[in-house]
Amino acid sequence: MLKINSLEQYQSEYKRSVENPELFWEGIAESFEWKKKWDKVLDWNFDEPNVKWFDGGQLNITENCLDRHLDSIGDKVAFHWVPNDVSEKGRKISYRELHAEVCKFSNVLTRNGIKKGDRVCLYMPMVPELVIAVLACARVGAIHSVVFAGFSAQSLSDRINDCNCNLVITADGAFRGAKTIDLKSIVDESLLTCTSVKKVIVLERTKTEASMLAGRDVWWHDEMLNTSPNHQAETMNSEDSLFILYTSGSTGKPKGVVHSTAGYMIYAEYSFRNVFQYQADDIFWCTADIGWITGHSYIIYGPLLAGATSIMFEGVPTYPDAGRFWDIVDKYQVNLFYTAPTAIRALQAKGLEYIKPYKLDTLKVLGTVGEPINEEAWHWYNDEIGKGKCPIVDTWWQTETGGILISPLAGITPLKPTYATLPLPGIQPCLVDSEGNEILGNDVSGNLCVKYPWPSMIRTTYGDHERCRQVYFSTYKGKYFTGDGCKRDEDGYYRITGRVDDVINVSGHRIGTAEVEDAINTTDKVIESAVVGFPHPIKGQGIFAFVISSSSDNENYIEEIRAQVTKVIGPIAKPDRILLVDGLPKTRSGKIMRRILRKIASGEFSKMGDTSTLLDPAVVEHICDVYSQEK
Ligand code: WT7
């Protein structure tokens, strides 16, 4: 277990990790529980790509999260669960209780036909049973695929079908703020087009009426009844897949990012401990949803591997009011708090009166993740929440990286607002120019790549390894390409400037423009559409759609498009603005010039740049006119 305590130590560990990566990572791997030690620390090439960490090793990640803690901290709280509704009683779950529940549910999975290697889809609210189900999958060796419960039936069935899930775990419904979402009926609709699913396990949460299909659907509580709390964890190889998590890219179809067992485990714990400078009795709270990678790595795996006590929150930051986060921080004496810039901005906009009633004096470290944080939000977070006393860790990473790669270590790395600062030891980022040449030295900008493997990196995209190679390893030979633009300042500090591909970052969630266009294009009477991001005060980026249609009823039609996107993808992809236009700016070869649309969407008409290569330059003027009339 490596815990870095000073800047000097950071520098020496960093140096050591670059000079001898295998020795560095081997040292960290030693502190985990292995059924059998590895034969080889690292085997890799970025051409296929083929990356193997700790190959030949055998383990089960849940024995590292749970079993090994029982003797020392069995009665320690693993999770304080905080329900959506303030009047509902919370729950606390100790490591021993969590272990027993996971063992029981592992037996339930086995009884329902789940074997090592099967794919299990989880579509659930933020309740402890979601953690139990995730860990039970890992314990029996099934590959979990958690789908965020805000995705539509169609998105869910696409994800189920892509990896041929055998089982779905869901709930009757979910509470989110003032809303109740009927999860089971969404699952029912999605399963009309999924033939691989044989069983559905349904947790009772909202007591919403759920129709149960005989022979397919069973209740969680019935299954858990009279089930043994003893379970022998499956033996997994280091490189066996642990989970799939779908994420959007530049093309229409989301890709299933696959993570492996040992490397992911080691990195989740190592990064959690060092970035947040976690100490044995700290109360940690990551406000993400488990439907995203942040929840996987820093609600479930990282904290449990470290034996930490975490908060798990079912609700939303503004319900019943914008003081909810701070109420929970005070009530549970939270020390380490990790959230997203979009939440910070949303709460900032509500005003200081929601903070005033709270002390917030237990906070030691604040974290942010998901998108570049703007200067104003950074200072508000620092001054009003941290009271100027809590280091802010601006953590840069991605679904594909499995854990935080570039971030300050709390209290150790000198901070610069809006900078993710420096790579963790073991991480070798680099900047490249458009020709793929590495840009050396400081005070430079380029595309962010990583030139050496790290344990929790993506192994493949499920069912389509070529896509993984294409997207991440073919742009710059021998390097993993992140899709982000980045600056390295005169001190060697990294500042992420945002995506350089056709991906929009809405409230910290990645949405591919092609995916939204595909959804819009399924609306009746749409002829063509183009989607770009534009600056949004709360979401960071909003979704702007330019649509050509044959409809004449413009007002209702815009609502129809919005409803269609919600139906096809889910509410998170609903365009913020839709402009009905007669044409789109295209090159002579028919390619849409998004650069121009991005300028129009952000209202920057004067800096349009060169439009001479357009097929019909007049179309730009037309779109600007429509935009100005609509404003
Ligand atoms: C993209 C990854 C990693 C969990 C949440 C998002 C952007 C993420 C930061 C940050 C600037 C950031 C990048 C990245 N991003 N964190 N601290 N500063 N940008 O995971 O959906 O896989 O998205 O989010 O653009 O590529 P994701």
Short mmCIF file of C-alpha atoms and ligand atoms in Angstrom, two decimals, residues 245-248 257 288 292-295 298 338 341 368-373 393-404 406-407 418-420 448 480 482-485 495-501 503 505 507-511, ligand 1:
data_model
loop_
_atom_site.label_atom_id
_atom_site.label_comp_id
_atom_site.label_asym_id
_atom_site.label_seq_id
_atom_site.Cartn_x
_atom_site.Cartn_y
_atom_site.Cartn_z
CA LEU A 245 -19.88 0.37 -18.99
CA TYR A 246 -21.40 1.99 -22.05
CA THR A 247 -20.26 5.42 -23.12
CA SER A 248 -20.96 7.67 -26.08
CA VAL A 257 -15.94 -0.10 -22.36
CA ALA A 288 -22.19 10.56 -8.52
CA TRP A 292 -21.45 6.26 -14.38
CA ILE A 293 -17.80 5.32 -13.95
CA THR A 294 -17.36 7.76 -11.06
CA GLY A 295 -19.85 5.75 -9.04
CA TYR A 298 -15.39 5.98 -6.08
CA TYR A 338 -16.53 14.69 -4.32
CA PRO A 341 -18.96 21.26 -11.59
CA THR A 368 -14.57 17.79 -8.69
CA VAL A 369 -14.92 15.65 -11.80
CA GLY A 370 -16.64 15.40 -15.14
CA GLU A 371 -15.75 18.52 -17.07
CA PRO A 372 -13.41 21.47 -16.92
CA ILE A 373 -14.44 23.56 -13.92
CA VAL A 393 -8.83 18.08 -6.17
CA ASP A 394 -9.81 18.67 -9.80
CA THR A 395 -9.67 15.08 -10.99
CA TRP A 396 -9.33 14.39 -14.70
CA TRP A 397 -10.17 10.93 -15.98
CA GLN A 398 -12.59 9.02 -18.19
CA THR A 399 -14.77 5.93 -18.32
CA GLU A 400 -11.93 4.34 -20.28
CA THR A 401 -9.21 5.16 -17.77
CA GLY A 402 -11.04 3.42 -14.89
CA GLY A 403 -9.65 5.82 -12.30
CA ILE A 404 -8.29 9.33 -11.79
CA ILE A 406 -4.38 13.64 -13.52
CA SER A 407 -5.20 15.37 -10.25
CA THR A 418 -9.11 25.13 -13.10
CA TYR A 419 -6.00 22.95 -13.40
CA ALA A 420 -6.07 19.17 -12.97
CA LEU A 448 -3.86 14.69 -24.63
CA TYR A 480 -3.75 6.03 -26.06
CA THR A 482 -8.11 10.61 -24.80
CA GLY A 483 -10.17 12.83 -27.14
CA ASP A 484 -9.36 15.84 -24.98
CA GLY A 485 -7.45 19.00 -25.73
CA ARG A 495 -5.29 22.03 -17.76
CA ILE A 496 -7.90 20.11 -19.73
CA THR A 497 -9.61 22.36 -22.26
CA GLY A 498 -12.40 20.01 -23.42
CA ARG A 499 -13.21 17.44 -26.08
CA VAL A 500 -11.69 17.77 -29.51
CA ASP A 501 -14.03 15.21 -31.07
CA VAL A 503 -18.70 14.62 -28.20
CA ASN A 505 -20.12 17.14 -22.25
CA SER A 507 -23.53 18.15 -16.98
CA GLY A 508 -20.42 15.99 -16.93
CA HIS A 509 -22.01 13.30 -19.08
CA ARG A 510 -20.68 12.45 -22.44
CA ILE A 511 -23.13 12.63 -25.31
C1 WT7 B 1 -14.54 13.20 -20.18
C2 WT7 B 1 -14.78 11.80 -19.71
C3 WT7 B 1 -14.42 10.57 -15.29
C4 WT7 B 1 -15.74 10.50 -14.74
C5 WT7 B 1 -16.76 11.44 -15.27
C6 WT7 B 1 -16.82 11.62 -16.77
C7 WT7 B 1 -14.15 15.28 -19.19
C8 WT7 B 1 -13.67 14.58 -16.82
C9 WT7 B 1 -12.57 16.28 -16.08
C10 WT7 B 1 -11.84 17.29 -15.38
C11 WT7 B 1 -11.80 18.54 -17.35
C12 WT7 B 1 -12.88 16.52 -17.42
C13 WT7 B 1 -13.11 15.04 -20.25
C14 WT7 B 1 -13.08 13.53 -20.37
N1 WT7 B 1 -13.58 15.43 -17.86
N2 WT7 B 1 -13.07 15.09 -15.74
N3 WT7 B 1 -11.51 17.18 -14.09
N4 WT7 B 1 -11.47 18.40 -16.05
N5 WT7 B 1 -12.49 17.63 -18.06
O1 WT7 B 1 -16.51 10.44 -17.44
O2 WT7 B 1 -18.22 10.33 -19.27
O3 WT7 B 1 -16.04 9.09 -19.44
O4 WT7 B 1 -16.15 11.58 -19.66
O5 WT7 B 1 -15.01 14.12 -19.21
O6 WT7 B 1 -13.53 15.62 -21.44
O7 WT7 B 1 -12.61 13.07 -21.61
P1 WT7 B 1 -16.76 10.29 -18.98
#
